[in-house]
Amino acid sequence: PERREHYAQQHKNILEAISDRDAVQAELAMRAHIEDVARSLLDPRG
């Protein structure tokens, strides 16, 4: 549940940056999200 909430917040951050046309922030938010997802896939304990 906590991980899902965390990912949902990351998605909101990504969409907000895109909506604001802030390419730098959108890239940073997306990279952070991808790193978190990859980490959780490699280590299910998170």
PDB file of C-alpha atoms in Angstrom:
ATOM      1  CA  PRO A   1       0.000   0.000   0.000  1.00  0.00           C
ATOM      2  CA  GLU A   2       2.718   2.527   0.875  1.00  0.00           C
ATOM      3  CA  ARG A   3       4.618   1.759  -2.303  1.00  0.00           C
ATOM      4  CA  ARG A   4       1.454   2.257  -4.362  1.00  0.00           C
ATOM      5  CA  GLU A   5       0.856   5.645  -2.741  1.00  0.00           C
ATOM      6  CA  HIS A   6       4.474   6.582  -3.366  1.00  0.00           C
ATOM      7  CA  TYR A   7       4.210   5.626  -7.045  1.00  0.00           C
ATOM      8  CA  ALA A   8       0.913   7.499  -7.381  1.00  0.00           C
ATOM      9  CA  GLN A   9       2.564  10.629  -5.989  1.00  0.00           C
ATOM     10  CA  GLN A  10       5.465  10.194  -8.391  1.00  0.00           C
ATOM     11  CA  HIS A  11       3.009   9.952 -11.298  1.00  0.00           C
ATOM     12  CA  LYS A  12       1.317  13.162 -10.134  1.00  0.00           C
ATOM     13  CA  ASN A  13       4.699  14.893  -9.963  1.00  0.00           C
ATOM     14  CA  ILE A  14       5.549  13.758 -13.496  1.00  0.00           C
ATOM     15  CA  LEU A  15       2.205  14.910 -14.893  1.00  0.00           C
ATOM     16  CA  GLU A  16       2.433  18.243 -13.086  1.00  0.00           C
ATOM     17  CA  ALA A  17       5.877  18.909 -14.534  1.00  0.00           C
ATOM     18  CA  ILE A  18       4.657  18.015 -18.020  1.00  0.00           C
ATOM     19  CA  SER A  19       1.591  20.219 -17.572  1.00  0.00           C
ATOM     20  CA  ASP A  20       3.865  23.069 -16.456  1.00  0.00           C
ATOM     21  CA  ARG A  21       6.036  22.431 -19.530  1.00  0.00           C
ATOM     22  CA  ASP A  22       9.017  21.983 -17.224  1.00  0.00           C
ATOM     23  CA  ALA A  23      11.140  19.519 -19.157  1.00  0.00           C
ATOM     24  CA  VAL A  24      13.931  19.448 -16.594  1.00  0.00           C
ATOM     25  CA  GLN A  25      11.626  18.648 -13.693  1.00  0.00           C
ATOM     26  CA  ALA A  26       9.679  16.124 -15.776  1.00  0.00           C
ATOM     27  CA  GLU A  27      12.898  14.313 -16.627  1.00  0.00           C
ATOM     28  CA  LEU A  28      14.083  14.327 -13.012  1.00  0.00           C
ATOM     29  CA  ALA A  29      10.736  13.054 -11.763  1.00  0.00           C
ATOM     30  CA  MET A  30      10.591  10.327 -14.407  1.00  0.00           C
ATOM     31  CA  ARG A  31      14.145   9.184 -13.738  1.00  0.00           C
ATOM     32  CA  ALA A  32      13.459   9.026  -9.994  1.00  0.00           C
ATOM     33  CA  HIS A  33      10.318   6.986 -10.637  1.00  0.00           C
ATOM     34  CA  ILE A  34      12.057   4.559 -12.988  1.00  0.00           C
ATOM     35  CA  GLU A  35      14.899   4.083 -10.507  1.00  0.00           C
ATOM     36  CA  ASP A  36      12.431   3.365  -7.696  1.00  0.00           C
ATOM     37  CA  VAL A  37      10.511   0.847  -9.797  1.00  0.00           C
ATOM     38  CA  ALA A  38      13.701  -0.884 -10.941  1.00  0.00           C
ATOM     39  CA  ARG A  39      14.963  -1.051  -7.366  1.00  0.00           C
ATOM     40  CA  SER A  40      11.716  -2.603  -6.150  1.00  0.00           C
ATOM     41  CA  LEU A  41      11.750  -5.149  -8.989  1.00  0.00           C
ATOM     42  CA  LEU A  42      15.305  -6.194  -8.173  1.00  0.00           C
ATOM     43  CA  ASP A  43      14.707  -6.207  -4.418  1.00  0.00           C
ATOM     44  CA  PRO A  44      11.056  -6.904  -3.510  1.00  0.00           C
ATOM     45  CA  ARG A  45      11.733  -5.644   0.021  1.00  0.00           C
ATOM     46  CA  GLY A  46      12.029  -2.243  -1.588  1.00  0.00           C
TER      47      GLY A  46
END
